[in-house]
Coordinates of C-alpha atoms in Angstrom, one line a residue:
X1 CA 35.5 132.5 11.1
X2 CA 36.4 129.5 13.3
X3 CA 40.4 128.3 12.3
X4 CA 40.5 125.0 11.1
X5 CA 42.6 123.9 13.7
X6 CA 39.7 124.7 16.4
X7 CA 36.8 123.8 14.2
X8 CA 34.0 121.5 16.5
X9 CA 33.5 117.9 15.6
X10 CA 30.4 116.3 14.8
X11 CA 30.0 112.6 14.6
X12 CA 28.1 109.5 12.3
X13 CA 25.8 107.2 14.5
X14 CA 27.4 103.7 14.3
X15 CA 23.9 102.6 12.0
X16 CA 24.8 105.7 10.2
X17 CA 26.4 104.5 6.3
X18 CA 29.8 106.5 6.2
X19 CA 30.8 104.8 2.6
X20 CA 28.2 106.9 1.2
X21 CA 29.8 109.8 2.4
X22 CA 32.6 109.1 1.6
X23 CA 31.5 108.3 -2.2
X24 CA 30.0 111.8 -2.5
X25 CA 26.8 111.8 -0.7
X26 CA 26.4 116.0 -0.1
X27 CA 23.6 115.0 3.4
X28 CA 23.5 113.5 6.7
X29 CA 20.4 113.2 8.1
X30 CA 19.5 114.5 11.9
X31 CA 18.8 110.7 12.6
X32 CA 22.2 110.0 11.2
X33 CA 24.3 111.8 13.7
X34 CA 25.2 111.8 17.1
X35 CA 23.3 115.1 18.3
X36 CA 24.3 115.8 22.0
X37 CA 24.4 119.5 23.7
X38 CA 27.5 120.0 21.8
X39 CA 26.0 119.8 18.8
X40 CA 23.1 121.2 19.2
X41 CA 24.3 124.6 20.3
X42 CA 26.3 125.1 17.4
X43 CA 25.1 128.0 15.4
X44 CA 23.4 127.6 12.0
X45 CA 26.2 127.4 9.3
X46 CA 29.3 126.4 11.3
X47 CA 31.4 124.4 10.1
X48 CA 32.4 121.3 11.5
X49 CA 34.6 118.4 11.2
X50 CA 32.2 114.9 10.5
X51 CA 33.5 111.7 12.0
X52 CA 32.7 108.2 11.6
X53 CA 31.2 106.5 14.6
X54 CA 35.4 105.0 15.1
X55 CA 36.1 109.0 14.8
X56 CA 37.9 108.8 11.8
X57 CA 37.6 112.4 9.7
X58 CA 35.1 111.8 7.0
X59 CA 34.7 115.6 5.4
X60 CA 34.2 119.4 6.2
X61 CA 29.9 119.9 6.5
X62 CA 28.3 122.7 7.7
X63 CA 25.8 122.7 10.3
X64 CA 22.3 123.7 10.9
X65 CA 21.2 122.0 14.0
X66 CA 17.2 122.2 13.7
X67 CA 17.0 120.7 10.3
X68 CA 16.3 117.4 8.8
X69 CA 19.0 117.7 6.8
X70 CA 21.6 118.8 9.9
X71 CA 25.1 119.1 7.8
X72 CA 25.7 119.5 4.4
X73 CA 29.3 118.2 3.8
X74 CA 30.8 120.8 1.7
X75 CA 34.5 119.3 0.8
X76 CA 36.1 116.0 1.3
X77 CA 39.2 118.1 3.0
X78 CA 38.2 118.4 6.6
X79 CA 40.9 121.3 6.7
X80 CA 39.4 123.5 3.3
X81 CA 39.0 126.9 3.9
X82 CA 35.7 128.2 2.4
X83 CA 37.0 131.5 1.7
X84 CA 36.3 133.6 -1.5
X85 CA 39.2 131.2 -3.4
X86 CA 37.3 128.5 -2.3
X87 CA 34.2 129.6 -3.6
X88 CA 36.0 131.0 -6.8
X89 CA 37.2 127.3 -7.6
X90 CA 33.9 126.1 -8.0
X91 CA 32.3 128.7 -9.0
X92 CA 35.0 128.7 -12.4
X93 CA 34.3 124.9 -12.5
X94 CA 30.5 125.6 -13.3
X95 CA 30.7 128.5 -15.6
X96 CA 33.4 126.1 -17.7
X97 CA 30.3 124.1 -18.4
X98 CA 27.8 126.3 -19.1
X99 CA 30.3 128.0 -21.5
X100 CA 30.4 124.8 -22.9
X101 CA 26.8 124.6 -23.5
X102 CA 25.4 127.8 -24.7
X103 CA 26.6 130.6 -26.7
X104 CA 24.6 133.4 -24.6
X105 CA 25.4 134.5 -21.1
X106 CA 21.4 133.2 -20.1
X107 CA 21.5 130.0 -18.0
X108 CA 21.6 128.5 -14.7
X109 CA 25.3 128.8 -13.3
X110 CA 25.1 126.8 -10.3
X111 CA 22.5 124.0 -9.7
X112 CA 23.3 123.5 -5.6
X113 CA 24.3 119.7 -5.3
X114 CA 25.0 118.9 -8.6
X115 CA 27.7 121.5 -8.7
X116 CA 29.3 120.7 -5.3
X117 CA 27.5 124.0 -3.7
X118 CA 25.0 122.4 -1.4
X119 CA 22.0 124.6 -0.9
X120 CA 23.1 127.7 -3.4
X121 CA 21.0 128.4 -6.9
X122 CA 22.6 131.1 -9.0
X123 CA 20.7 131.6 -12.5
X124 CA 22.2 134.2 -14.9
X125 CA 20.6 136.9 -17.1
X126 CA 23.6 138.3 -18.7
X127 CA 25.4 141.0 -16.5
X128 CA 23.3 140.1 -13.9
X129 CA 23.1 136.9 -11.5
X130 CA 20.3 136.0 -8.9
X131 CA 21.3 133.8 -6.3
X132 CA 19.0 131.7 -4.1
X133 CA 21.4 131.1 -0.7
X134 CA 18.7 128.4 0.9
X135 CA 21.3 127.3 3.4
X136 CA 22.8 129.1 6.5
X137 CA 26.3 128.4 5.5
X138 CA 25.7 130.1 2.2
X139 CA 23.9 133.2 4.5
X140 CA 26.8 133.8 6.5
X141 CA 29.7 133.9 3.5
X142 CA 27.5 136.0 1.4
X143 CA 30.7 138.3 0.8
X144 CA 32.9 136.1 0.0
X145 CA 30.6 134.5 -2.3
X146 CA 29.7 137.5 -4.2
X147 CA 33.4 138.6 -4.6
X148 CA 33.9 135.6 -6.1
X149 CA 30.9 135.2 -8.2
X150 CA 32.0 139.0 -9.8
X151 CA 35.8 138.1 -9.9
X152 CA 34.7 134.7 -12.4
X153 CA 32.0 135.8 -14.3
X154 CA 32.4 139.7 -14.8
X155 CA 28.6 140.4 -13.6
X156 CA 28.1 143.8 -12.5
X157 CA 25.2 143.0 -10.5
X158 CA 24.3 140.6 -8.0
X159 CA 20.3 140.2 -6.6
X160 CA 19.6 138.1 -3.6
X161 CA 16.5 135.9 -4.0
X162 CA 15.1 135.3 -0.6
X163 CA 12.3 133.3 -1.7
X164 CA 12.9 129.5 -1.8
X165 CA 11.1 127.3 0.8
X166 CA 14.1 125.9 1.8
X167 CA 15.0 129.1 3.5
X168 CA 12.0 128.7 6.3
X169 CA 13.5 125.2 6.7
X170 CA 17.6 127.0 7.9
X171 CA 15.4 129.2 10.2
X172 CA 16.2 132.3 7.3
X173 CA 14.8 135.3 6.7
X174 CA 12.8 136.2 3.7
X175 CA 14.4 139.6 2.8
X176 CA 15.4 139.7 -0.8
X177 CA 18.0 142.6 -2.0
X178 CA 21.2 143.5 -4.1
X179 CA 24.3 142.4 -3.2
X180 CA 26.4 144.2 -5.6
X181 CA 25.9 146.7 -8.7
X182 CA 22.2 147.9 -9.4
X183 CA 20.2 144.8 -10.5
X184 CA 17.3 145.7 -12.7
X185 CA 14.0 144.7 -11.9
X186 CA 13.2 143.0 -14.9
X187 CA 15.4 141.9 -17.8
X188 CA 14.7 140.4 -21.5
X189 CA 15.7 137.0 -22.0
X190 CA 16.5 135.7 -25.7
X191 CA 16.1 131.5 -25.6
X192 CA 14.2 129.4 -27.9
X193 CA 13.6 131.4 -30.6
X194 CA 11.8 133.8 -28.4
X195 CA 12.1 136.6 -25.8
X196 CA 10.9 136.1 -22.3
X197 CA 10.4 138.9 -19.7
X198 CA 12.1 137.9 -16.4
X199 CA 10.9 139.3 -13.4
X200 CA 13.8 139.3 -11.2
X201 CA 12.6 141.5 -8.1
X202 CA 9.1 140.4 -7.6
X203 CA 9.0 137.2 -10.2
X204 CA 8.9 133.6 -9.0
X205 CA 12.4 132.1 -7.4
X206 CA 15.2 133.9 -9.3
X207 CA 12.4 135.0 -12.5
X208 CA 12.3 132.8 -14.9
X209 CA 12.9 128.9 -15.2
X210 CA 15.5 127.6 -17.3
X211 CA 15.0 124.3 -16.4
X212 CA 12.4 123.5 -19.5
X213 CA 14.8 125.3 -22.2
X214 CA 15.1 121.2 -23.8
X215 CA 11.2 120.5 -23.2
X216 CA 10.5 123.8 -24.9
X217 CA 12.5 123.1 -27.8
X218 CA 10.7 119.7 -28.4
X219 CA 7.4 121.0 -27.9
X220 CA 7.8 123.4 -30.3
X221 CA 8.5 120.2 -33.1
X222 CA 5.1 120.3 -32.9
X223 CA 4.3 123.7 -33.5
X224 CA 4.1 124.6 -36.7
X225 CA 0.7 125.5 -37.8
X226 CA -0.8 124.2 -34.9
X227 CA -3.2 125.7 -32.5
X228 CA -1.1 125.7 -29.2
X229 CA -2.5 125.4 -25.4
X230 CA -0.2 126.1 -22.6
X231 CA -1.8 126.0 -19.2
X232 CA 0.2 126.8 -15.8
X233 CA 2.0 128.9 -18.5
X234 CA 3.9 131.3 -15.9
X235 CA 5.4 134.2 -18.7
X236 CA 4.6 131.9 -21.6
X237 CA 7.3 129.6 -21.4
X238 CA 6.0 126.9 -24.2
X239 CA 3.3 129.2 -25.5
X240 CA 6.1 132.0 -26.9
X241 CA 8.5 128.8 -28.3
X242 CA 5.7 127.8 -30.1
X243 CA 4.7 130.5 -31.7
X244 CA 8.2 131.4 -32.3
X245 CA 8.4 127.8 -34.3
X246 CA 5.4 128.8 -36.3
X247 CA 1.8 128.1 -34.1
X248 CA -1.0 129.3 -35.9
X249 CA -1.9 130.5 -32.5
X250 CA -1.4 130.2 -28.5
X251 CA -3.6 130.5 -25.5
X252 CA -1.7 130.7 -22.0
X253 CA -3.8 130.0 -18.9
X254 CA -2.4 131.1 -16.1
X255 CA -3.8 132.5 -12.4
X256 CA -1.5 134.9 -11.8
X257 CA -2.2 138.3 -13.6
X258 CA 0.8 139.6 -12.9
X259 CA 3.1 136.9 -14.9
X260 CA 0.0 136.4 -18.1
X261 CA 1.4 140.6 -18.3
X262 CA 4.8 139.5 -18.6
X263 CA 3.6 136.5 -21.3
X264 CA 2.2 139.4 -23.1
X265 CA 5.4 141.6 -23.0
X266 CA 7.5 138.8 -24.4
X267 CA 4.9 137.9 -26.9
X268 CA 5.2 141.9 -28.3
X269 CA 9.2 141.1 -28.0
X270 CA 9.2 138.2 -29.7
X271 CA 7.4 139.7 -32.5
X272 CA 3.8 137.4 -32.3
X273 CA 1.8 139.2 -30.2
X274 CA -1.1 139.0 -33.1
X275 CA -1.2 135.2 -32.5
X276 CA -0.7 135.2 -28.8
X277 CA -4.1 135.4 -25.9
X278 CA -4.2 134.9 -22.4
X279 CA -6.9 133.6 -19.9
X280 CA -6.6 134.5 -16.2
X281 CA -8.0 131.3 -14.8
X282 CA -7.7 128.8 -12.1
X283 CA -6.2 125.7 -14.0
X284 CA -8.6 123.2 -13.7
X285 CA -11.6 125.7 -14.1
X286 CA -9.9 126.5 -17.2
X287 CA -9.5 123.2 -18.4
X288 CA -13.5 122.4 -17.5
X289 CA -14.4 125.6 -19.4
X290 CA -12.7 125.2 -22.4
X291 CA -14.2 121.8 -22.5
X292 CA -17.6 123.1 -22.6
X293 CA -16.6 125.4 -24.9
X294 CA -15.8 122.0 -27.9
X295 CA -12.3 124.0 -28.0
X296 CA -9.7 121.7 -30.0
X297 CA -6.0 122.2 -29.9
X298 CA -3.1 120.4 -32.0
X299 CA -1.1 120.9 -28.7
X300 CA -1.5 120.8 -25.3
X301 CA 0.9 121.8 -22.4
X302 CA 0.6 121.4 -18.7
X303 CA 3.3 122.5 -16.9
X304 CA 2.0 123.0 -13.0
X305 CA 3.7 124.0 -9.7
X306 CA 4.4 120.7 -7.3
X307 CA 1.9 118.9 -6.4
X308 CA 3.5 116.8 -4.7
X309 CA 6.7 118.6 -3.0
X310 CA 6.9 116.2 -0.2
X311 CA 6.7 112.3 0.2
X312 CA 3.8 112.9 2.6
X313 CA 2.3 114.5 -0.5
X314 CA 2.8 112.1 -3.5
X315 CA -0.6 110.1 -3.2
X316 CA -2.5 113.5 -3.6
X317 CA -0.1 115.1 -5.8
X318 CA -0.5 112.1 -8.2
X319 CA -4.0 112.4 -7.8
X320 CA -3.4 116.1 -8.9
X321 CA -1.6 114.7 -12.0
X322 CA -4.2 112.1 -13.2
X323 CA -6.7 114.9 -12.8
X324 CA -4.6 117.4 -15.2
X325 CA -4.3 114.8 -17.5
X326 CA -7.9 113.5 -17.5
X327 CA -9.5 117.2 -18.2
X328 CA -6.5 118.2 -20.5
X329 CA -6.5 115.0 -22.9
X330 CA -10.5 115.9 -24.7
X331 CA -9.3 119.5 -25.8
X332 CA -6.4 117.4 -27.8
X333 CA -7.4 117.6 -31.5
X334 CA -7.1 113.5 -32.8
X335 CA -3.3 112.9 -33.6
X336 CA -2.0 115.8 -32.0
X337 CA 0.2 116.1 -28.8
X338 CA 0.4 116.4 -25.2
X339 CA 2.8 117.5 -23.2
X340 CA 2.5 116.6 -19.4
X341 CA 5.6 117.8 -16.8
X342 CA 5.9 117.9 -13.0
X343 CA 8.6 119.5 -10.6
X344 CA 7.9 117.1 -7.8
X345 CA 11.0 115.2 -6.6
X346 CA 8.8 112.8 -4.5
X347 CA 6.9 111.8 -7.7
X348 CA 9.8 109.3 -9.3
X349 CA 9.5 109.1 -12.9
X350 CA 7.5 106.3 -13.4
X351 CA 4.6 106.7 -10.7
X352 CA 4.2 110.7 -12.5
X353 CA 4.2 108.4 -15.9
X354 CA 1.5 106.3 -14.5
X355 CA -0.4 108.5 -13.1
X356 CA -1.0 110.9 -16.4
X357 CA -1.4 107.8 -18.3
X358 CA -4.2 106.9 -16.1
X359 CA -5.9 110.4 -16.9
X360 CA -5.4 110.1 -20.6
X361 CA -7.1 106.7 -20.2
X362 CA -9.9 107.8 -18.2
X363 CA -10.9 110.7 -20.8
X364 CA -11.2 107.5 -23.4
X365 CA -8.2 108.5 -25.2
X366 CA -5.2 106.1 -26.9
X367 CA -2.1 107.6 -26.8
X368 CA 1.7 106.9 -27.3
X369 CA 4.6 108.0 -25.6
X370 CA 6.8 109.9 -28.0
X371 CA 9.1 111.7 -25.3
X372 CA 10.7 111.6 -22.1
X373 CA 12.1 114.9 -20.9
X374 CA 14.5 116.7 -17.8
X375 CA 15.9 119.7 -17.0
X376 CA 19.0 120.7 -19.1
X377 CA 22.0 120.1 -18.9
X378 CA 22.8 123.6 -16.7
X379 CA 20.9 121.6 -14.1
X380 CA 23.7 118.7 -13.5
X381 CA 22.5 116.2 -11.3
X382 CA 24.3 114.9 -8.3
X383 CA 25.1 111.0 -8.6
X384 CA 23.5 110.0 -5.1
X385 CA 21.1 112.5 -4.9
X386 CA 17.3 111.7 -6.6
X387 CA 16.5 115.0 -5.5
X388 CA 18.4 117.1 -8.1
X389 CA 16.2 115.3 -10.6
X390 CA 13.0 116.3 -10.0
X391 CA 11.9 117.9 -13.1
X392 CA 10.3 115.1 -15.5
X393 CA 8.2 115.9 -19.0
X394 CA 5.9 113.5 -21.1
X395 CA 4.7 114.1 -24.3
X396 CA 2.1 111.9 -25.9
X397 CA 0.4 111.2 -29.1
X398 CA -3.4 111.3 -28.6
X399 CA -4.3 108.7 -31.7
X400 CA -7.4 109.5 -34.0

C-alpha cells in the first residue's frame, strides 16, 4: 500500500464548501473536485490526501474515480494508516455500543457513515458476521478488515455479502463468499419475542433486516387478539412479533416463495405456526384480492422495498406509497391500526407522511397519527448525512 509520505493529492474546487468537511461531512461529490488526468487515473480505493482549493490538507479519503460520490474521506488525519489497528479502533468503538444496547450478540455492528466506515455494513448473527464492503477501499483491505473484525468481536466466521447496489456503482464485482471460518447458510435469529430464519447465503443483503427491531416491537402493542396483516412481509418480520405478542392470527403476503418458506420456518420456531398463513402474491394484487374478498384486519402492515431509491424516482415512488396506502386502508377493521414504512432516503419524512395520508384519505377513511418510527439505534445516523436516515414508519388509527 502507498506510504503516507507518497500518497497523491486530490483537491476541493474553489465553489467546493470545505467547512463541511471539515465538520464531518464523510462525501465529496465528482462536481466538488478538481478531476484532471491525475486524478482520474488513480485506481479505485486509493487513498489520497484532499486539499482545499488554497491546498491546505483537509482529510485522508479514498478514491473511486468514476463515481458520483469520488472520495469518501475516511479520517481527519491526512497521515492515518488504515491498517488492521486502524480498522480495530473503530470497529471496538461500534461493538461498545451495540453492547450497550442489547443483551444478545444479534444486531447490526457497523452502519457505514454513521460509524465512521464509509461504505461498509457488517450485521451480526452471533458467531457469525456478514459484511456488505460497497466501496472499493473497503474491497481492497478486506484482510485487514476481517483480522480485525475477528480480533474485536471473537466471530469465528466471516460471509462476504456481494449484493448491495452500491457495489455496481465502485465498478465491483458481485461474487459473494467466506472470508473466514465456515459461515452457515442459514442461522436462527431470537428478537422480538420470536425466531426469525436468516438466510445468509442466498437471503436479501446480509439476510435479515434489523433495522425495524423498534417498529416491530410497537406494532406488536397492537397485537393481542388481533387479526394481523403483514404484506411485503420478507421472513415474517411483523407478522411472527405479532403473533409472538398474542395475534389471534397472521397472514404474510409476500412474492418471493423462497422467503414466505423461511416465514414459515420461524413461525414453527417461534412456536405459532397454528396461527401463522402465507399468500404468495404480488402486493398490490394481494391487497385488490383481499378486498374483494370483505377480509377485515385489526392490523395492517406494509413494509415494501424502495420505491423511491433515487431523487429521480420520488414523484413515482410516492405515487407507489399513496397507492399502498389507498388499497391497504379498507381491509383495516374500524378503530384498528396501520402501519405504513418506507426505505427510501429520497422520500424525506414528511413528503412519505403526506403521501400515505393522501391514500388513507382517498379510501374515505379518518385516521390519526399514533407513531413515528426509524431504524434502531444499531443504525446511528451520521450528523450531515440525510442518507443514513432513510428508514421511516407511520402507524395510524383508522377511526370507526
Amino acid at each position: 500500500m502507498t506510504a503516507p509520505d507518497t500518497r497523491p493529492t486530490i483537491r476541493l474546487k474553489p465553489k467546493a464548501d470545505a467547512r463541511a468537511i471539515r465538520h464531518g461531512m464523510p462525501w465529496v461529490y465528482a462536481d466538488d473536485l478538481v478531476t484532471d488526468r491525475r486524478t482520474k487515473a488513480l485506481a479505485p480505493g486509493s487513498l489520497a490526501v484532499l486539499e482545499d482549493a488554497e491546498r491546505a490538507p483537509l482529510a485522508l479519503a479514498a478514491i473511486t474515480p468514476a463515481s458520483k460520490i469520488i472520495a469518501r474521506v475516511l479520517d481527519a488525519d491526512p497521515q492515518a494508516e488504515i491498517d488492521q489497528a486502524w480498522f480495530s479502533t473503530r470497529l471496538a468503538r461500534a461493538l461498545a455500543l451495540r453492547e450497550t444496547l442489547y443483551d444478545a450478540p444479534f444486531y447490526r455492528l457497523v452502519h457505514a457513515e454513521g460509524d465512521g466506515l464509509p461504505g461498509l455494513i457488517i450485521d451480526r448473527f452471533g458467531d457469525t458476521c456478514v459484511l456488505q464492503p460497497n466501496a472499493a477501499w473497503l474491497e481492497a483491505r478486506l484482510a485487514p478488515l476481517t483480522a480485525a473484525l475477528q480480533e474485536v468481536t471473537g466471530v469465528a466466521h466471516v460471509l462476504k455479502s456481494a449484493s448491495g447496489r452500491a457495489r455496481a456503482l465502485e465498478g465491483l464485482d458481485d461474487a459473494s463468499g467466506p472470508l473466514a471460518g465456515a459461515p452457515p447458510a442459514r442461522i436462527a435469529v431470537p428478537m422480538t419475542g420470536a425466531t426469525y430464519i436468516a438466510d445468509l447465503a442466498g437471503g436479501q443483503k446480509t439476510g435479515l433486516f434489523y433495522d425495524q427491531r423498534p417498529n416491530h416491537a410497537f406494532a406488536a402493542r397492537f397485537a393481542k387478539g388481533a387479526r394481523v396483516l403483514d404484506v411485503f412481509s420478507h421472513v415474517g418480520g411483523f407478522a411472527l412479533a405479532a403473533l409472538a405478542a398474542g395475534a389471534q392470527s397472521a397472514l404474510a403476503v409476500d412474492g418471493s416463495a423462497p422467503a414466505l418458506a423461511l416465514a414459515e420456518e420461524g413461525a414453527a420456531a417461534t412456536g405459532v405456526a397454528d396461527r401463522f398463513a402465507t399468500r404468495k402474491s404480488d402486493a398490490f394484487a394481494a391487497l385488490e384480492t383481499l378486498a374483494t374478498e370483505g377480509a377485515q384486519f385489526d392490523l395492517v402492515i406494509c413494509d415494501p422495498p424502495a420505491f423511491a431509491p433515487a431523487k429521480s424516482a420520488l414523484g413515482q415512488g410516492l405515487r407507489a406509497y399513496e397507492r399502498v396506502a389507498r388499497l391497504a386502508a379498507p381491509l383495516v377493521a374500524p378503530g384498528g391500526a396501520l402501519m405504513l414504512c418506507s426505505c427510501s432516503h429520497a422520500a424525506e419524512l414528511a413528503k412519505f407522511r403526506a403521501a400515505c395520508l393522501r391514500g388513507v384519505g382517498r379510501a374515505g377513511r379518518a385516521s390519526q397519527i399514533v407513531y413515528t418510527g426509524a431504524a434502531g439505534p444499531d443504525h446511528p445516523l451520521h450528523p450531515q448525512l440525510g442518507e443514513t436516515g432513510y428508514l421511516k414508519t407511520l402507524m395510524l388509527r383508522l377511526l370507526p
